[in-house]
Amino acid sequence: MEGYGRFLVLLVSALLLGFLSVLFALAWVFHYREGLSWDGGSAEFNWHPVLIITGFVFIQGIAIIVYRLPWTWKCSKLLIKFIHAGLNTIAMILAIVSLVAVFDFHNAKNIPNMYSLHSWIGLTAVLFYALQLVLGFAVFLLPFAPVSLRASLMPIHIYSGLLIFATVIATALMGFTEKLIFALKNPPYSTSPPEAIFVNTLGLFILVFGALILWMVTRPHWKRPPEQNSKIQQPNVGTPEGTEEGSTMTDCSNTDKSDVEFNSEAAARKRNLKLDEVGQRSTM
């Protein structure tokens, strides 16, 4: 892998910033707000930033770069697909729970729903994320879609995934500002109290985390090499892309022989047996 050292530094930095973001979100709601609960009060609303940062930001970021991890290149592509889909599913579940917490809190306090730009963009991102997840399962994970359809939809799938990820980060930053403006009255947000500085730092962590993820995933020399797929997969006869349809192996061992080698050896043994039989008949 070209630039493996740089990739490793960026990966560790991104994971560290993502983990710190989750810790900062928990510290924010427990130290400056009222903690976490499910009683219709402010503590229930606090589930929203915690779950969004944990799932929609951190876990989604990991799901995006899972294909770029070089130590997974010897694994079956189908296995990586399941990991990618599983992480995105977890992120989707956490996002839905966070939305339920917000609507439940607003309804309990008679606060209007869906009036801010943050809520508009946030709900749109969740809906498109759900659509992206369903289409990803149907087209790229289940073995029913033709290869031509997968090839035509793959650029759209990649672009929309990165767009949703960037939109989620931008929406989270908008939500931080909106929450601080409403919550900080004495002293106000404009005077930069400790909570404002703390949450602004959290926003910077998330922004840099997203920038690192997008940088790593858009470098062509860090892309999963096609030749690695061909080494562990047997192309299907009659399909233009064996790497996509042949990714049904689930082990990461590089010591097992491929089906091609196995079939070749079996065919050679059969030929030898036939030659031996012919030789025996010729001496009778």
Coordinates of C-alpha atoms in Angstrom, one line a residue:
M1 CA 0.0 0.0 0.0
E2 CA 1.4 3.3 -1.1
G3 CA 1.8 5.7 1.9
Y4 CA 0.9 3.1 4.5
G5 CA 2.5 5.1 7.3
R6 CA 0.5 8.3 6.4
F7 CA -2.7 6.3 6.1
L8 CA -2.1 4.8 9.6
V9 CA -1.4 8.2 11.1
L10 CA -4.6 9.6 9.6
L11 CA -6.6 6.5 10.6
V12 CA -5.4 6.6 14.3
S13 CA -6.0 10.4 14.4
A14 CA -9.6 10.0 13.0
L15 CA -10.4 7.2 15.4
L16 CA -9.0 9.2 18.3
L17 CA -11.0 12.3 17.4
G18 CA -14.2 10.3 16.9
F19 CA -13.8 8.6 20.2
L20 CA -13.1 12.0 21.9
S21 CA -16.2 13.4 20.3
V22 CA -18.3 10.7 21.9
L23 CA -16.7 11.3 25.3
F24 CA -17.1 15.1 24.9
A25 CA -20.8 14.6 24.1
L26 CA -21.3 12.5 27.2
A27 CA -19.4 14.9 29.3
W28 CA -21.5 17.8 28.0
V29 CA -24.8 16.3 28.8
F30 CA -23.7 15.0 32.2
H31 CA -21.6 18.0 33.4
Y32 CA -23.5 20.9 31.9
R33 CA -26.9 19.6 31.2
E34 CA -29.2 17.2 33.2
G35 CA -27.7 13.8 32.1
L36 CA -29.7 11.2 30.3
S37 CA -33.2 9.8 31.0
W38 CA -36.4 9.0 29.2
D39 CA -39.1 11.1 31.0
G40 CA -40.0 13.7 28.4
G41 CA -37.7 16.3 30.0
S42 CA -34.5 17.9 29.0
A43 CA -32.5 14.8 29.9
E44 CA -34.5 12.9 27.3
F45 CA -33.5 15.5 24.7
N46 CA -29.9 14.9 25.6
W47 CA -30.1 11.5 23.9
H48 CA -30.3 13.3 20.6
P49 CA -26.7 14.8 20.5
V50 CA -25.2 11.7 22.1
L51 CA -26.7 9.2 19.7
I52 CA -26.2 11.4 16.7
I53 CA -22.5 11.8 17.4
T54 CA -22.0 8.2 18.3
G55 CA -24.0 6.6 15.5
F56 CA -24.5 9.1 12.7
V57 CA -21.0 10.6 12.9
F58 CA -18.6 8.2 14.5
I59 CA -20.0 4.8 13.5
Q60 CA -20.9 6.0 10.0
G61 CA -17.4 7.3 9.5
I62 CA -16.0 3.9 10.4
A63 CA -18.4 2.2 8.0
I64 CA -17.2 4.5 5.2
I65 CA -13.5 3.7 5.6
V66 CA -13.8 0.0 6.3
Y67 CA -13.1 -0.8 2.7
R68 CA -9.8 1.2 2.9
L69 CA -8.3 -0.8 5.8
P70 CA -5.4 -2.7 4.1
W71 CA -5.4 -5.6 6.6
T72 CA -8.9 -6.5 5.3
W73 CA -7.9 -6.7 1.7
K74 CA -7.2 -10.4 1.9
C75 CA -10.7 -11.0 3.3
S76 CA -13.8 -11.8 1.2
K77 CA -15.4 -8.7 -0.2
L78 CA -18.8 -10.1 0.9
L79 CA -17.6 -10.2 4.5
I80 CA -16.6 -6.5 4.3
K81 CA -19.9 -5.7 2.8
F82 CA -21.7 -7.3 5.8
I83 CA -19.5 -5.3 8.1
H84 CA -20.2 -2.1 6.2
A85 CA -23.9 -2.7 6.1
G86 CA -24.0 -3.7 9.8
L87 CA -22.3 -0.6 10.9
N88 CA -24.6 1.6 8.8
T89 CA -27.6 -0.3 10.3
I90 CA -26.4 0.4 13.8
A91 CA -26.0 4.1 12.9
M92 CA -29.5 4.2 11.4
I93 CA -31.0 2.7 14.5
L94 CA -29.3 5.2 16.8
A95 CA -30.4 8.1 14.6
I96 CA -34.0 6.9 14.7
V97 CA -33.9 6.7 18.5
S98 CA -32.4 10.2 18.7
L99 CA -35.3 11.5 16.6
V100 CA -37.8 9.9 18.8
A101 CA -36.2 11.5 21.8
V102 CA -36.4 15.0 20.2
F103 CA -40.1 14.7 19.1
D104 CA -41.1 13.2 22.5
F105 CA -39.4 16.1 24.3
H106 CA -40.9 18.7 22.0
N107 CA -44.4 17.2 22.4
A108 CA -44.1 17.0 26.2
K109 CA -43.0 20.7 26.4
N110 CA -45.4 21.9 23.7
I111 CA -42.5 23.0 21.5
P112 CA -43.2 23.1 17.8
N113 CA -41.5 20.5 15.6
M114 CA -39.7 20.9 12.4
Y115 CA -39.5 24.7 12.3
S116 CA -35.7 25.2 12.1
L117 CA -33.3 24.7 9.2
H118 CA -31.4 22.3 11.4
S119 CA -34.5 20.1 11.7
W120 CA -35.2 20.3 8.0
I121 CA -31.8 19.2 6.9
G122 CA -31.4 16.7 9.7
L123 CA -34.7 14.8 8.9
T124 CA -33.8 14.9 5.2
A125 CA -30.4 13.4 5.9
V126 CA -32.1 10.6 8.0
L127 CA -34.6 9.8 5.2
F128 CA -31.9 9.7 2.5
Y129 CA -29.7 7.6 4.8
A130 CA -32.5 5.1 5.2
L131 CA -33.1 5.0 1.4
Q132 CA -29.3 4.6 0.9
L133 CA -29.3 1.7 3.3
V134 CA -32.3 -0.1 1.8
L135 CA -30.9 0.3 -1.8
G136 CA -27.5 -0.8 -0.6
F137 CA -28.9 -4.0 0.8
A138 CA -31.1 -4.7 -2.2
V139 CA -28.5 -3.9 -4.9
F140 CA -25.1 -4.7 -3.5
L141 CA -25.6 -7.2 -0.7
L142 CA -28.4 -9.5 -1.9
P143 CA -27.4 -11.7 -4.9
F144 CA -30.3 -10.7 -7.2
A145 CA -29.3 -7.5 -8.9
P146 CA -27.5 -7.9 -12.2
V147 CA -23.9 -6.8 -12.4
S148 CA -24.7 -4.1 -14.9
L149 CA -27.1 -2.5 -12.4
R150 CA -24.5 -2.7 -9.7
A151 CA -21.8 -1.1 -11.9
S152 CA -24.1 1.8 -12.9
L153 CA -25.3 2.5 -9.3
M154 CA -22.0 2.2 -7.6
P155 CA -20.8 5.8 -8.3
I156 CA -24.1 7.1 -7.1
H157 CA -24.0 5.0 -4.0
I158 CA -20.5 6.3 -3.1
Y159 CA -21.3 9.9 -3.9
S160 CA -24.6 9.9 -2.0
G161 CA -22.9 8.2 1.0
L162 CA -20.2 10.9 1.3
L163 CA -22.8 13.6 0.7
I164 CA -25.0 12.3 3.5
F165 CA -21.9 12.0 5.9
A166 CA -20.9 15.6 5.2
T167 CA -24.5 16.8 5.6
V168 CA -24.8 15.1 8.9
I169 CA -21.7 16.8 10.2
A170 CA -22.9 20.2 9.0
T171 CA -26.3 19.6 10.6
A172 CA -24.7 18.5 13.9
L173 CA -22.7 21.8 14.0
M174 CA -25.9 23.7 13.3
G175 CA -27.6 21.9 16.1
F176 CA -24.8 22.7 18.6
T177 CA -25.2 26.4 17.9
E178 CA -28.9 26.3 18.0
K179 CA -28.9 24.5 21.3
L180 CA -26.4 26.8 22.9
I181 CA -28.2 29.9 21.8
F182 CA -31.5 28.6 23.3
A183 CA -30.0 27.1 26.5
L184 CA -27.4 29.7 27.5
K185 CA -29.1 32.7 29.0
N186 CA -27.1 33.8 32.0
P187 CA -24.3 34.1 30.9
P188 CA -25.4 34.2 27.3
Y189 CA -23.7 32.3 24.5
S190 CA -22.2 35.5 23.1
T191 CA -20.0 35.9 26.2
S192 CA -18.3 32.5 25.6
P193 CA -19.0 30.8 28.9
P194 CA -17.2 27.5 29.6
E195 CA -20.0 25.4 28.2
A196 CA -19.9 27.3 24.9
I197 CA -16.2 26.8 24.6
F198 CA -16.5 23.1 25.5
V199 CA -19.2 22.5 22.9
N200 CA -17.4 24.6 20.2
T201 CA -14.3 22.4 20.8
L202 CA -16.6 19.3 20.4
G203 CA -17.7 20.8 17.1
L204 CA -14.1 21.2 15.9
F205 CA -13.3 17.6 16.8
I206 CA -16.3 16.4 14.7
L207 CA -15.3 18.7 11.8
V208 CA -11.7 17.4 11.7
F209 CA -12.9 13.8 12.1
G210 CA -15.1 14.2 9.1
A211 CA -12.3 15.9 7.1
L212 CA -9.9 13.0 7.8
I213 CA -12.5 10.4 6.8
L214 CA -13.3 12.2 3.6
W215 CA -9.6 12.6 2.8
M216 CA -8.8 8.9 3.3
V217 CA -11.8 7.6 1.4
T218 CA -11.1 9.9 -1.7
R219 CA -7.5 9.0 -2.2
P220 CA -7.3 6.6 -5.2
H221 CA -4.0 5.0 -4.1
W222 CA -5.7 3.9 -0.8
K223 CA -8.5 2.1 -2.6
R224 CA -9.1 -1.6 -2.2
P225 CA -7.0 -3.1 -5.1
P226 CA -9.0 -5.1 -7.6
E227 CA -6.2 -7.7 -7.9
Q228 CA -6.6 -8.5 -4.2
N229 CA -10.2 -9.6 -5.0
S230 CA -9.2 -11.7 -7.9
K231 CA -6.7 -13.6 -5.7
I232 CA -9.3 -14.8 -3.3
Q233 CA -12.3 -15.1 -5.6
Q234 CA -13.1 -17.2 -8.6
P235 CA -14.8 -15.3 -11.4
N236 CA -18.2 -16.5 -12.4
V237 CA -18.5 -17.8 -15.9
G238 CA -20.5 -15.5 -18.1
T239 CA -20.3 -12.5 -15.9
P240 CA -18.2 -9.4 -16.8
E241 CA -17.2 -8.8 -13.2
G242 CA -16.0 -11.8 -11.2
T243 CA -14.9 -9.7 -8.4
E244 CA -18.4 -8.6 -7.5
E245 CA -20.3 -11.8 -8.0
G246 CA -17.6 -14.1 -6.8
S247 CA -17.2 -12.6 -3.4
T248 CA -19.0 -15.3 -1.5
M249 CA -16.0 -16.6 0.5
T250 CA -16.0 -15.5 4.1
D251 CA -12.5 -16.4 5.4
C252 CA -9.4 -14.2 5.5
S253 CA -6.8 -16.9 5.1
N254 CA -4.3 -16.6 2.3
T255 CA -3.1 -20.2 2.8
D256 CA -6.2 -21.9 1.2
K257 CA -6.0 -22.8 -2.4
S258 CA -8.3 -21.2 -4.9
D259 CA -11.1 -23.1 -6.6
V260 CA -9.2 -22.7 -9.9
E261 CA -6.1 -24.4 -8.5
F262 CA -8.2 -27.1 -6.9
N263 CA -10.1 -27.8 -10.1
S264 CA -6.8 -27.9 -12.1
E265 CA -5.2 -30.4 -9.7
A266 CA -8.4 -32.5 -9.8
A267 CA -8.4 -32.5 -13.5
A268 CA -4.7 -33.4 -13.6
R269 CA -5.3 -36.4 -11.3
K270 CA -8.2 -37.5 -13.5
R271 CA -6.0 -37.3 -16.6
N272 CA -3.3 -39.3 -14.9
L273 CA -5.7 -42.0 -13.9
K274 CA -7.0 -42.2 -17.5
L275 CA -3.5 -42.5 -18.8
D276 CA -2.7 -45.3 -16.3
E277 CA -5.9 -47.2 -17.3
V278 CA -4.9 -46.9 -21.0
G279 CA -1.4 -48.0 -20.2
Q280 CA -2.7 -51.0 -18.3
R281 CA -5.1 -52.0 -21.1
S282 CA -2.3 -51.7 -23.6
T283 CA -0.1 -54.2 -21.8
M284 CA -2.9 -56.8 -21.4

